[in-house]
Coordinates of C-alpha atoms in Angstrom, one line a residue:
M1 CA -71.5 3.1 -72.8
A2 CA -72.8 4.1 -69.6
S3 CA -72.7 7.7 -68.5
L4 CA -70.4 9.6 -66.5
G5 CA -72.7 10.4 -64.3
N6 CA -73.8 7.0 -63.7
K7 CA -70.4 6.1 -63.7
I8 CA -69.8 9.0 -60.6
R9 CA -73.1 7.5 -58.2
T10 CA -71.8 3.9 -58.4
V11 CA -68.7 5.2 -55.5
K12 CA -72.1 6.0 -53.5
S13 CA -72.9 3.4 -51.9
L14 CA -69.4 2.3 -50.4
G15 CA -67.2 -1.1 -50.0
K16 CA -65.8 -1.1 -47.1
P17 CA -62.7 0.4 -46.5
Y18 CA -59.1 -1.2 -46.7
W19 CA -58.8 -1.0 -42.9
Y20 CA -61.8 -3.2 -42.8
L21 CA -60.3 -6.0 -45.2
R22 CA -56.8 -6.1 -44.1
L23 CA -56.9 -5.8 -40.2
P24 CA -60.6 -6.0 -39.2
W25 CA -59.0 -5.1 -35.1
L26 CA -58.3 -1.9 -35.6
Q27 CA -61.5 -1.2 -35.8
Q28 CA -61.6 -0.9 -32.3
C29 CA -57.6 -1.4 -30.8
R30 CA -57.2 -1.5 -27.7
P31 CA -53.3 -3.4 -25.4
A32 CA -53.8 -6.8 -24.3
S33 CA -54.9 -5.8 -20.4
G34 CA -58.0 -5.8 -21.4
G35 CA -61.1 -3.7 -19.5
D36 CA -63.9 -0.9 -20.7
P37 CA -61.2 1.6 -21.9
L38 CA -63.6 4.4 -21.8
T39 CA -64.1 3.7 -17.8
K40 CA -60.1 4.9 -17.9
D41 CA -58.1 7.5 -16.3
Y42 CA -54.5 8.0 -18.0
D43 CA -52.2 10.3 -18.4
V44 CA -52.8 11.7 -22.3
I45 CA -55.7 11.4 -24.5
I46 CA -55.4 12.6 -28.0
V47 CA -58.3 14.1 -30.0
G48 CA -57.8 12.2 -33.5
A49 CA -55.8 9.2 -35.0
G50 CA -54.2 11.0 -37.5
H51 CA -50.5 9.9 -38.3
N52 CA -49.3 13.2 -35.6
G53 CA -51.4 12.2 -33.6
L54 CA -49.7 8.1 -33.1
V55 CA -47.0 9.4 -33.5
A56 CA -47.3 11.4 -30.7
S57 CA -49.2 8.3 -28.6
A58 CA -46.2 6.0 -29.4
Y59 CA -43.4 7.9 -28.5
L60 CA -46.0 9.5 -25.1
Q61 CA -46.7 5.6 -24.6
M62 CA -42.7 4.6 -24.9
A63 CA -42.6 7.1 -22.0
G64 CA -43.7 5.6 -20.3
L65 CA -47.8 7.3 -20.2
Q66 CA -50.6 6.2 -20.9
T67 CA -51.7 6.9 -23.9
L68 CA -55.8 6.8 -25.0
V69 CA -56.0 8.0 -29.1
L70 CA -60.2 8.9 -30.3
E71 CA -60.6 8.9 -33.6
R72 CA -64.7 10.0 -34.8
R73 CA -63.5 8.1 -38.2
H74 CA -64.6 4.2 -38.9
I75 CA -60.9 3.9 -40.0
I76 CA -57.7 5.1 -38.1
G77 CA -54.8 7.4 -40.5
G78 CA -56.7 10.8 -40.9
A79 CA -55.4 11.9 -44.6
A80 CA -53.1 9.4 -44.3
V81 CA -55.5 6.4 -46.2
T82 CA -56.6 3.8 -48.3
E83 CA -59.6 2.7 -48.6
E84 CA -61.6 0.9 -51.3
I85 CA -64.0 3.4 -52.3
I86 CA -64.9 1.6 -55.7
P87 CA -65.1 -2.7 -54.7
G88 CA -61.4 -4.0 -55.8
Y89 CA -59.9 -0.4 -55.9
K90 CA -58.5 0.6 -53.0
F91 CA -57.4 5.3 -52.9
S92 CA -55.2 6.7 -50.6
R93 CA -57.9 8.6 -50.6
C94 CA -57.1 12.8 -49.5
S95 CA -52.7 12.6 -49.2
Y96 CA -51.4 10.2 -51.7
V97 CA -47.2 10.3 -52.1
L98 CA -45.2 10.3 -49.5
S99 CA -41.7 12.0 -48.4
L100 CA -41.9 14.2 -46.2
L101 CA -41.8 11.9 -42.6
R102 CA -39.4 12.1 -41.0
P103 CA -36.3 10.0 -40.9
H104 CA -35.6 10.0 -36.9
I105 CA -39.8 8.2 -36.7
Y106 CA -39.2 5.7 -38.8
K107 CA -35.7 4.7 -37.2
D108 CA -37.3 5.5 -33.9
L109 CA -40.6 3.0 -34.4
E110 CA -39.4 0.4 -36.9
L111 CA -41.5 1.5 -39.8
K112 CA -40.4 -1.1 -42.3
K113 CA -40.0 -3.4 -40.1
R114 CA -43.3 -3.7 -38.9
G115 CA -43.7 -3.5 -43.3
L116 CA -43.4 -0.1 -44.6
K117 CA -42.5 -0.2 -48.0
V118 CA -42.2 3.1 -50.0
Y119 CA -42.2 2.4 -54.2
T120 CA -39.5 5.7 -55.3
R121 CA -39.3 7.2 -58.8
P122 CA -36.9 7.3 -60.8
H123 CA -39.4 10.2 -62.7
F124 CA -40.3 13.4 -61.3
A125 CA -41.9 14.8 -63.4
F126 CA -44.1 15.1 -66.9
T127 CA -46.0 17.4 -68.1
P128 CA -47.6 17.0 -71.6
L129 CA -48.3 19.8 -73.3
L130 CA -51.2 20.8 -75.9
E131 CA -50.1 22.2 -79.3
E132 CA -49.4 21.1 -83.1
P133 CA -47.0 17.9 -83.7
G134 CA -43.4 18.4 -84.2
Q135 CA -41.4 17.3 -86.5
N136 CA -42.0 12.9 -84.4
G137 CA -45.6 13.6 -85.4
R138 CA -46.4 14.5 -81.3
P139 CA -46.4 17.2 -78.9
R140 CA -44.1 18.1 -77.0
S141 CA -43.6 17.4 -73.1
L142 CA -41.2 17.6 -70.5
L143 CA -40.2 14.6 -68.8
L144 CA -37.9 14.8 -65.7
G145 CA -36.1 12.9 -63.4
K146 CA -33.3 11.4 -61.8
D147 CA -30.6 10.8 -65.0
H148 CA -29.2 14.7 -64.8
E149 CA -28.0 13.3 -69.3
S150 CA -32.2 12.2 -69.5
T151 CA -33.0 15.9 -67.4
Y152 CA -30.3 17.9 -69.9
Q153 CA -31.7 16.7 -73.4
Q154 CA -36.1 16.8 -72.0
I155 CA -35.1 20.4 -70.8
A156 CA -33.0 21.4 -73.8
K157 CA -36.4 20.8 -76.0
F158 CA -37.4 24.0 -75.0
S159 CA -33.9 26.0 -73.5
K160 CA -31.3 24.7 -74.0
K161 CA -30.1 27.3 -71.1
D162 CA -32.7 26.2 -68.4
A163 CA -30.9 22.3 -69.6
E164 CA -27.5 24.2 -68.7
A165 CA -28.8 25.9 -65.6
F166 CA -31.2 23.3 -63.7
P167 CA -29.1 20.9 -61.6
E168 CA -27.4 24.0 -60.1
Y169 CA -30.5 25.1 -59.3
E170 CA -32.0 21.7 -57.6
K171 CA -27.9 22.1 -55.3
Y172 CA -29.7 25.5 -54.5
I173 CA -32.6 24.4 -53.5
A174 CA -31.8 21.9 -52.0
K175 CA -29.3 23.4 -49.9
L176 CA -31.4 26.2 -48.3
G177 CA -33.8 23.3 -47.2
E178 CA -30.9 21.4 -45.6
A179 CA -30.3 23.7 -44.1
I180 CA -33.4 24.7 -42.5
E181 CA -34.5 21.3 -41.8
P182 CA -32.7 20.8 -38.3
L183 CA -36.1 23.5 -37.3
L184 CA -38.8 20.9 -37.6
D185 CA -37.7 18.8 -35.4
M186 CA -37.6 21.1 -32.5
S187 CA -40.5 23.2 -30.9
P188 CA -39.8 27.0 -31.7
V189 CA -38.1 29.3 -29.8
D190 CA -40.4 30.2 -26.5
I191 CA -40.0 34.0 -26.5
Q192 CA -42.2 34.5 -23.9
T193 CA -40.5 31.8 -21.4
L194 CA -36.2 32.8 -22.6
T195 CA -37.4 36.1 -21.5
E196 CA -40.4 36.0 -18.8
G197 CA -39.1 32.5 -17.3
T198 CA -37.5 31.1 -14.7
L199 CA -33.5 30.4 -14.8
R200 CA -34.7 26.2 -14.8
K201 CA -38.0 27.2 -17.5
R202 CA -35.5 29.1 -19.4
L203 CA -32.2 26.6 -19.4
K204 CA -35.3 24.2 -20.3
A205 CA -35.4 26.4 -24.0
L206 CA -32.0 27.1 -25.0
P207 CA -32.1 23.2 -27.1
A208 CA -34.5 26.2 -29.4
L209 CA -32.5 28.5 -29.9
K210 CA -29.4 27.0 -30.3
T211 CA -30.9 24.5 -33.0
L212 CA -32.3 28.4 -34.8
T213 CA -28.5 29.7 -34.6
Q214 CA -27.2 26.4 -35.9
T215 CA -29.4 26.6 -38.7
G216 CA -28.4 30.8 -39.0
L217 CA -25.1 29.4 -39.1
A218 CA -25.2 26.8 -41.9
L219 CA -27.4 29.6 -43.7
G220 CA -24.0 32.1 -43.5
K221 CA -23.8 33.8 -47.0
D222 CA -27.2 31.9 -48.1
I223 CA -29.8 33.7 -45.5
P224 CA -30.3 37.1 -47.5
T225 CA -30.6 34.3 -50.4
F226 CA -33.0 31.8 -47.7
Y227 CA -35.0 35.6 -46.8
E228 CA -35.3 35.7 -50.8
I229 CA -37.3 32.6 -51.0
L230 CA -39.4 32.8 -48.0
T231 CA -40.7 36.1 -48.8
A232 CA -41.0 36.5 -53.0
P233 CA -43.2 35.2 -55.0
A234 CA -42.3 32.1 -56.4
K235 CA -42.4 33.2 -60.4
K236 CA -39.1 36.0 -59.7
I237 CA -37.2 32.9 -58.6
L238 CA -38.4 30.8 -61.7
D239 CA -38.0 33.6 -63.4
R240 CA -34.5 34.5 -62.4
W241 CA -33.5 30.7 -63.5
F242 CA -35.2 29.4 -65.6
E243 CA -36.4 31.4 -69.6
S244 CA -39.1 27.6 -70.5
E245 CA -42.8 28.3 -69.1
P246 CA -43.2 24.5 -68.9
L247 CA -40.2 24.4 -66.8
K248 CA -41.0 27.3 -65.1
A249 CA -44.7 26.2 -64.6
T250 CA -44.1 22.4 -63.7
I251 CA -41.6 23.6 -61.2
A252 CA -43.8 26.3 -59.9
T253 CA -46.6 23.4 -58.5
D254 CA -45.1 23.4 -55.9
S255 CA -45.0 27.2 -54.3
V256 CA -49.4 26.6 -54.4
I257 CA -50.2 23.1 -54.4
G258 CA -52.4 23.3 -51.5
A259 CA -52.5 26.8 -51.1
M260 CA -55.2 29.6 -52.0
L261 CA -52.2 32.1 -54.2
T262 CA -50.0 31.3 -57.0
P263 CA -46.2 31.2 -58.6
D264 CA -47.1 35.6 -58.9
Q265 CA -47.5 36.1 -54.6
P266 CA -45.8 36.5 -52.0
G267 CA -45.1 33.8 -50.2
S268 CA -45.1 31.1 -52.5
G269 CA -41.2 30.9 -52.4
Y270 CA -41.2 29.2 -49.1
V271 CA -45.0 26.4 -50.3
L272 CA -41.8 25.4 -53.2
L273 CA -39.3 25.0 -50.5
H274 CA -41.2 23.0 -47.3
H275 CA -41.6 20.5 -50.9
V276 CA -38.4 19.8 -51.2
M277 CA -37.2 19.3 -47.2
G278 CA -38.2 15.2 -47.6
Q279 CA -36.2 12.3 -48.2
I280 CA -37.5 8.0 -49.4
D281 CA -34.3 6.0 -47.2
G282 CA -32.0 8.4 -47.4
E283 CA -32.5 10.2 -50.9
K284 CA -33.1 14.2 -50.6
G285 CA -36.3 15.1 -52.7
A286 CA -37.9 12.1 -53.1
W287 CA -41.5 11.0 -53.2
G288 CA -42.4 8.1 -53.0
F289 CA -46.3 5.9 -53.1
A290 CA -46.5 3.8 -50.0
E291 CA -47.3 -0.1 -50.3
G292 CA -50.8 -0.6 -50.0
G293 CA -51.8 3.8 -50.8
M294 CA -51.5 6.0 -47.5
G295 CA -53.3 4.2 -45.2
S296 CA -49.9 1.8 -44.9
V297 CA -48.5 4.4 -43.1
S298 CA -50.8 5.4 -40.4
R299 CA -51.2 1.6 -39.6
C300 CA -46.7 0.6 -39.6
I301 CA -47.6 3.3 -36.1
S302 CA -50.3 2.8 -35.3
E303 CA -48.6 -0.4 -34.3
A304 CA -45.7 1.1 -32.2
A305 CA -48.2 3.0 -30.1
L306 CA -50.4 -0.3 -29.9
E307 CA -47.3 -2.4 -29.2
H308 CA -45.9 0.7 -26.7
G309 CA -49.8 -1.4 -24.5
A310 CA -50.9 2.4 -26.0
T311 CA -54.9 2.3 -26.4
I312 CA -56.7 3.5 -29.5
L313 CA -60.3 3.8 -30.4
T314 CA -63.0 4.6 -34.0
N315 CA -65.6 5.6 -33.6
K316 CA -65.2 7.7 -30.8
T317 CA -66.2 12.0 -31.2
V318 CA -65.6 13.7 -29.0
S319 CA -68.0 16.3 -28.5
S320 CA -66.1 19.1 -26.2
L321 CA -63.3 18.6 -23.7
L322 CA -63.9 18.6 -19.6
S323 CA -62.3 21.7 -17.4
D324 CA -62.4 22.1 -14.1
S325 CA -62.1 24.3 -11.5
D326 CA -58.6 25.4 -11.6
K327 CA -60.2 26.0 -15.9
K328 CA -57.9 23.5 -16.7
V329 CA -58.4 20.8 -19.3
C330 CA -58.3 17.4 -17.8
G331 CA -60.3 14.4 -20.1
V332 CA -63.2 15.2 -22.5
V333 CA -67.2 14.3 -23.6
L334 CA -67.5 11.8 -26.7
E335 CA -71.2 12.7 -28.2
D336 CA -72.7 10.0 -26.3
G337 CA -71.9 11.5 -23.0
T338 CA -68.9 9.9 -22.1
E339 CA -67.1 11.1 -19.6
I340 CA -63.1 10.3 -20.1
R341 CA -60.0 12.0 -17.6
S342 CA -57.0 12.5 -18.7
K343 CA -53.9 15.1 -16.7
A344 CA -53.2 16.3 -20.3
V345 CA -55.2 16.2 -23.5
L346 CA -53.2 16.5 -26.5
S347 CA -55.3 18.2 -30.0
N348 CA -54.9 16.8 -33.6
A349 CA -57.8 18.3 -34.8
T350 CA -57.5 21.5 -37.0
P351 CA -55.9 25.1 -34.1
K352 CA -60.5 26.0 -35.7
V353 CA -62.0 22.8 -34.4
T354 CA -60.1 22.2 -31.2
F355 CA -60.0 26.2 -29.8
V356 CA -64.2 27.4 -31.5
D357 CA -65.8 23.5 -31.1
L358 CA -63.9 21.6 -28.8
L359 CA -63.0 24.3 -26.3
P360 CA -65.6 25.2 -23.6
T361 CA -66.6 28.9 -23.6
G362 CA -64.1 31.0 -21.9
L363 CA -61.1 29.2 -21.3
I364 CA -58.9 32.2 -23.4
P365 CA -58.2 35.3 -22.4
A366 CA -60.2 37.2 -24.2
E367 CA -57.7 39.4 -25.8
L368 CA -56.5 36.5 -27.3
V369 CA -60.3 35.6 -28.9
Q370 CA -59.7 37.7 -32.3
D371 CA -56.4 35.2 -33.2
L372 CA -58.5 33.1 -33.5
K373 CA -60.9 34.5 -36.5
G374 CA -57.8 35.4 -38.3
F375 CA -56.7 32.2 -38.6
D376 CA -56.3 31.1 -43.0
S377 CA -57.4 28.0 -43.7
T378 CA -58.6 28.7 -47.2
S379 CA -57.9 25.8 -49.2
P380 CA -57.8 26.1 -53.7
V381 CA -58.2 21.9 -53.2
T382 CA -60.5 19.4 -54.7
K383 CA -59.7 15.9 -54.4
I384 CA -60.7 13.2 -57.6
N385 CA -60.4 9.3 -57.0
V386 CA -60.6 7.4 -59.7
A387 CA -60.9 3.8 -61.1
V388 CA -59.7 3.7 -64.8
N389 CA -59.8 0.4 -66.9
K390 CA -56.7 1.0 -68.8
L391 CA -53.5 3.8 -68.9
P392 CA -54.2 6.8 -69.2
N393 CA -52.7 7.1 -73.5
F394 CA -51.1 10.5 -73.8
T395 CA -50.9 12.0 -77.2
A396 CA -47.5 13.6 -76.6
L397 CA -46.1 10.1 -74.5
P398 CA -48.1 7.1 -76.5
N399 CA -48.7 4.2 -74.3
V400 CA -46.1 1.6 -75.9
S401 CA -48.0 -1.0 -75.7
E402 CA -51.9 -1.4 -74.2
N403 CA -51.7 -1.3 -70.8
V404 CA -47.5 -1.2 -70.6
P405 CA -46.4 1.4 -67.7
G406 CA -43.9 3.8 -69.3
P407 CA -41.2 5.6 -67.6
H408 CA -43.9 9.0 -67.1
H409 CA -46.8 7.1 -65.6
S410 CA -45.4 6.7 -62.1
C411 CA -44.6 9.7 -62.1
T412 CA -46.4 13.6 -60.7
I413 CA -48.1 14.2 -64.6
H414 CA -48.2 18.3 -64.1
L415 CA -51.8 19.0 -66.9
N416 CA -52.7 22.9 -67.3
C417 CA -49.7 23.2 -67.0
E418 CA -47.3 24.5 -70.0
S419 CA -47.4 28.6 -68.3
M420 CA -47.5 30.2 -65.6
N421 CA -50.7 32.3 -67.2
M422 CA -52.7 28.6 -67.8
I423 CA -51.8 28.6 -62.7
N424 CA -53.1 32.2 -62.2
E425 CA -56.4 31.9 -64.5
A426 CA -57.2 28.8 -62.7
Y427 CA -57.3 31.4 -59.8
S428 CA -58.3 34.2 -60.7
S429 CA -61.3 31.9 -61.7
A430 CA -62.0 30.7 -58.0
M431 CA -61.7 34.4 -56.6
A432 CA -64.3 34.7 -57.8
G433 CA -66.5 31.6 -56.6
E434 CA -65.9 30.2 -60.7
L435 CA -65.7 26.9 -61.4
P436 CA -62.5 27.5 -62.9
K437 CA -62.7 26.0 -66.7
R438 CA -58.5 24.6 -67.9
P439 CA -57.5 24.1 -63.5
M440 CA -54.2 22.9 -62.3
I441 CA -54.0 19.3 -62.5
E442 CA -50.8 17.0 -60.8
L443 CA -51.7 13.6 -61.9
C444 CA -50.4 10.5 -60.0
I445 CA -51.0 6.4 -60.8
P446 CA -49.9 4.7 -57.9
S447 CA -50.7 1.1 -58.9
T448 CA -48.0 1.8 -61.6
V449 CA -46.0 0.2 -59.6
D450 CA -47.9 -1.3 -56.5
P451 CA -50.6 -3.5 -58.3
T452 CA -51.7 -4.1 -54.7
L453 CA -54.0 -1.1 -56.1
A454 CA -56.4 -1.9 -58.1
P455 CA -57.2 -5.4 -60.9
E456 CA -55.0 -6.6 -62.8
G457 CA -54.5 -4.0 -65.7
H458 CA -56.9 -1.7 -64.3
H459 CA -56.0 1.1 -62.7
V460 CA -56.6 3.6 -59.4
L461 CA -55.5 7.6 -60.5
S462 CA -55.4 10.6 -58.0
F463 CA -56.0 13.6 -58.9
F464 CA -55.2 17.3 -56.8
T465 CA -57.0 19.6 -58.3
Q466 CA -56.8 23.5 -57.9
Y467 CA -58.4 25.7 -57.7
T468 CA -62.2 25.2 -56.6
P469 CA -63.6 28.5 -54.3
Y470 CA -65.1 25.8 -50.9
H471 CA -68.2 29.0 -51.3
L472 CA -69.7 29.1 -55.2
S473 CA -70.9 32.5 -56.8
N474 CA -75.0 33.3 -56.2
G475 CA -74.9 31.1 -52.7
R476 CA -74.6 27.5 -55.2
E477 CA -73.5 24.5 -53.4
W478 CA -71.3 21.6 -54.4
D479 CA -74.1 19.5 -54.7
E480 CA -74.2 16.2 -56.4
E481 CA -74.7 17.8 -59.5
T482 CA -71.7 20.4 -59.3
K483 CA -69.2 17.9 -57.6
K484 CA -70.0 16.0 -61.4
A485 CA -70.1 19.7 -63.4
Y486 CA -66.4 20.1 -61.8
A487 CA -65.8 16.6 -62.4
D488 CA -66.4 16.5 -66.4
I489 CA -64.1 20.0 -66.7
V490 CA -61.5 17.9 -64.7
F491 CA -62.1 14.7 -67.7
D492 CA -62.4 16.5 -70.4
A493 CA -58.8 18.1 -69.8
V494 CA -57.1 14.9 -69.6
E495 CA -59.3 13.4 -72.5
Q496 CA -57.8 16.1 -74.7
Y497 CA -54.0 15.8 -73.6
A498 CA -55.5 11.9 -73.9
P499 CA -58.0 10.6 -75.8
G500 CA -59.6 7.5 -75.1
F501 CA -59.3 8.8 -71.0
K502 CA -63.3 9.1 -69.5
D503 CA -63.8 5.6 -71.9
S504 CA -61.8 3.8 -69.4
I505 CA -63.2 5.5 -66.4
V506 CA -64.9 2.9 -63.5
G507 CA -66.3 5.2 -60.8
A508 CA -64.8 8.1 -59.0
D509 CA -65.0 10.0 -56.0
I510 CA -64.8 13.5 -55.8
L511 CA -64.0 16.0 -52.6
P512 CA -64.5 19.3 -53.3
P513 CA -63.3 21.7 -49.8
P514 CA -66.2 21.1 -48.2
E515 CA -66.0 16.9 -48.6
L516 CA -62.7 17.6 -47.5
E517 CA -63.7 19.9 -44.4
R518 CA -66.7 16.7 -43.8
I519 CA -64.7 13.9 -43.7
F520 CA -61.7 14.1 -42.5
G521 CA -62.6 17.4 -40.4
L522 CA -60.0 19.5 -43.1
T523 CA -61.6 23.1 -41.6
G524 CA -62.0 24.5 -45.5
G525 CA -60.9 21.6 -46.8
N526 CA -57.1 22.7 -46.0
I527 CA -54.6 19.2 -46.4
F528 CA -52.2 21.8 -44.1
H529 CA -54.6 22.7 -41.5
G530 CA -54.3 25.8 -42.2
A531 CA -52.2 28.4 -45.0
L532 CA -48.2 27.8 -44.9
S533 CA -48.6 31.3 -45.1
L534 CA -45.2 33.9 -43.7
D535 CA -47.9 35.4 -40.7
Q536 CA -48.9 31.6 -39.8
L537 CA -44.6 29.6 -39.4
Y538 CA -43.0 28.9 -36.5
L539 CA -43.5 31.6 -34.1
A540 CA -46.5 32.3 -35.9
R541 CA -48.0 28.6 -36.6
P542 CA -51.2 28.6 -35.4
Y543 CA -50.7 31.8 -32.9
T544 CA -47.4 33.6 -32.0
W545 CA -49.6 32.2 -27.7
C546 CA -48.8 28.3 -28.7
S547 CA -46.2 28.2 -31.0
S548 CA -44.4 26.0 -28.8
Y549 CA -47.5 23.0 -28.4
R550 CA -48.3 24.4 -25.4
T551 CA -51.7 26.4 -25.4
P552 CA -53.0 29.6 -22.8
V553 CA -55.3 26.6 -21.4
K554 CA -53.3 24.3 -18.8
G555 CA -53.4 20.9 -19.6
L556 CA -54.2 21.2 -23.2
Y557 CA -51.8 21.8 -26.1
L558 CA -51.7 21.2 -29.9
C559 CA -50.4 18.0 -32.1
G560 CA -51.4 18.6 -35.8
S561 CA -50.6 20.0 -38.4
G562 CA -51.9 23.6 -37.9
A563 CA -49.1 23.7 -35.9
H564 CA -45.2 23.9 -36.2
P565 CA -43.6 22.9 -39.2
G566 CA -47.2 22.6 -40.9
G567 CA -48.1 19.9 -43.0
G568 CA -47.8 17.0 -45.6
V569 CA -47.2 13.4 -44.1
M570 CA -44.2 14.4 -41.6
G571 CA -45.2 13.8 -38.3
A572 CA -42.6 16.0 -36.7
P573 CA -45.7 18.7 -35.3
G574 CA -46.8 15.0 -32.9
Y575 CA -43.3 14.2 -32.6
N576 CA -42.5 17.5 -31.0
S577 CA -45.5 18.0 -29.3
A578 CA -45.5 15.0 -27.2
Q579 CA -41.3 16.0 -27.2
I580 CA -42.4 18.9 -25.2
V581 CA -45.1 17.1 -22.5
K582 CA -43.1 14.5 -22.2
T583 CA -40.7 17.7 -20.7
D584 CA -44.1 19.3 -18.9
F585 CA -45.0 15.7 -17.7
A586 CA -41.3 15.2 -16.3
A587 CA -41.7 18.8 -13.8
M588 CA -44.8 18.0 -12.7

């Protein structure tokens, strides 16, 4: 067998991206009118062809505003992309599961009609344990799914009390999520406009206030409960409901996923809530795999924008924003010096990239500049994409036959998650600048339900691992040697649960925080464009002075995940921003 290091090196000569193989015309997409798109003036230029930028483009174009979307990479989609990193294997290279995309976006942009197909999962979580075999000759495991009786029996292996409480917990968390869900589709309340604006502006700000009021009424007597989950550690909530560590730790992973915090810390309760506000085909809380990978989501959204006349260009890096003599943003400058004019610019980049890297100095009021330094974009995530020639065979739940997926293969597999203490230990290592000995691992195998992703009998695996520091101790860098060392830690852990796994590896793509930043433009490697901490939500996302998508600089708006309501493949920031821009254009 070739060494693991050699297998990892094979990905350095990347195969052609999936977008290129399937839709070569999307490498440079433009409306049928022709002409050089770089010489035209536009109503709106959108920086970044991530899914939020594409959503904003589609809605603005549908409203009759001419939009140009500029993407620095060779491929559209931002973090929602499919790339053929290893020949024959197609990976959702960054984001990898779908749930949070807003239902009205599905409908308005006709995404199903455009071919978006999502495989829902009958089971959603599998947690095997490393322990001595029981009476059946195997270690225990926990498999949670839609079937209530089966889930009851699974939890009862650890605690009958927990098995009885679990359905009530699901109702509790779902009720809170449904109550605040309307806030996702509306700009936060503009306090300054409501208190200081003209009568006309105050009237325009009322819908957001109405939505907030309706949310409070929907919560009703549950407002104290909502406040607690918003502010408390997830551990406090989970300890109240359950006693078995495997169940608590499995649920707790949703409270810390993508976040540099532990279930013991305040704010982790909200992250838990953030991840239950999605749905697939009307099924609340469901998560699924997009056929063809997450790039299919971006493709379908882009088709809607293009159909209505938008222009989308790849390999076009914006180096700075243009401003006029009145300090109003009026276009962009590309890396090659090309200037493109527009009446407004929407930034789908992170807040740091937008305000520090792209915006000319002097445009942000001096009293606000200090805020730019305080925005938290810390990330604990290293994403690893792996191609294998056979399915993992878990000791706790062995394969029935050699390459036939079991129910546990299609859900999220949690490794090193037997207890919340294990999660805390991995966090402590990262905070010291060290690689964790037992990282928290979320593993998905989308090829078990989507045969388009890998050769027959082979599979693609998505590892979402934490906690890994951006800055390593003693000035070390995330070089190839360090990346391979960390991959070995992860793969050794999988080997303990599923012997033979390492022999099945065909190749791997390792993306620690600095690589996520370099490739996808995610400041700090943060998948949400900034932490979902209490001081960076709603009225304060990303800052109190631009939570309504408008910035203090005229002509500049935010539309990315750094704005309300935050990250995930949701589309809400793009949609909400587009509504604000349409309102402002109507008032011109």
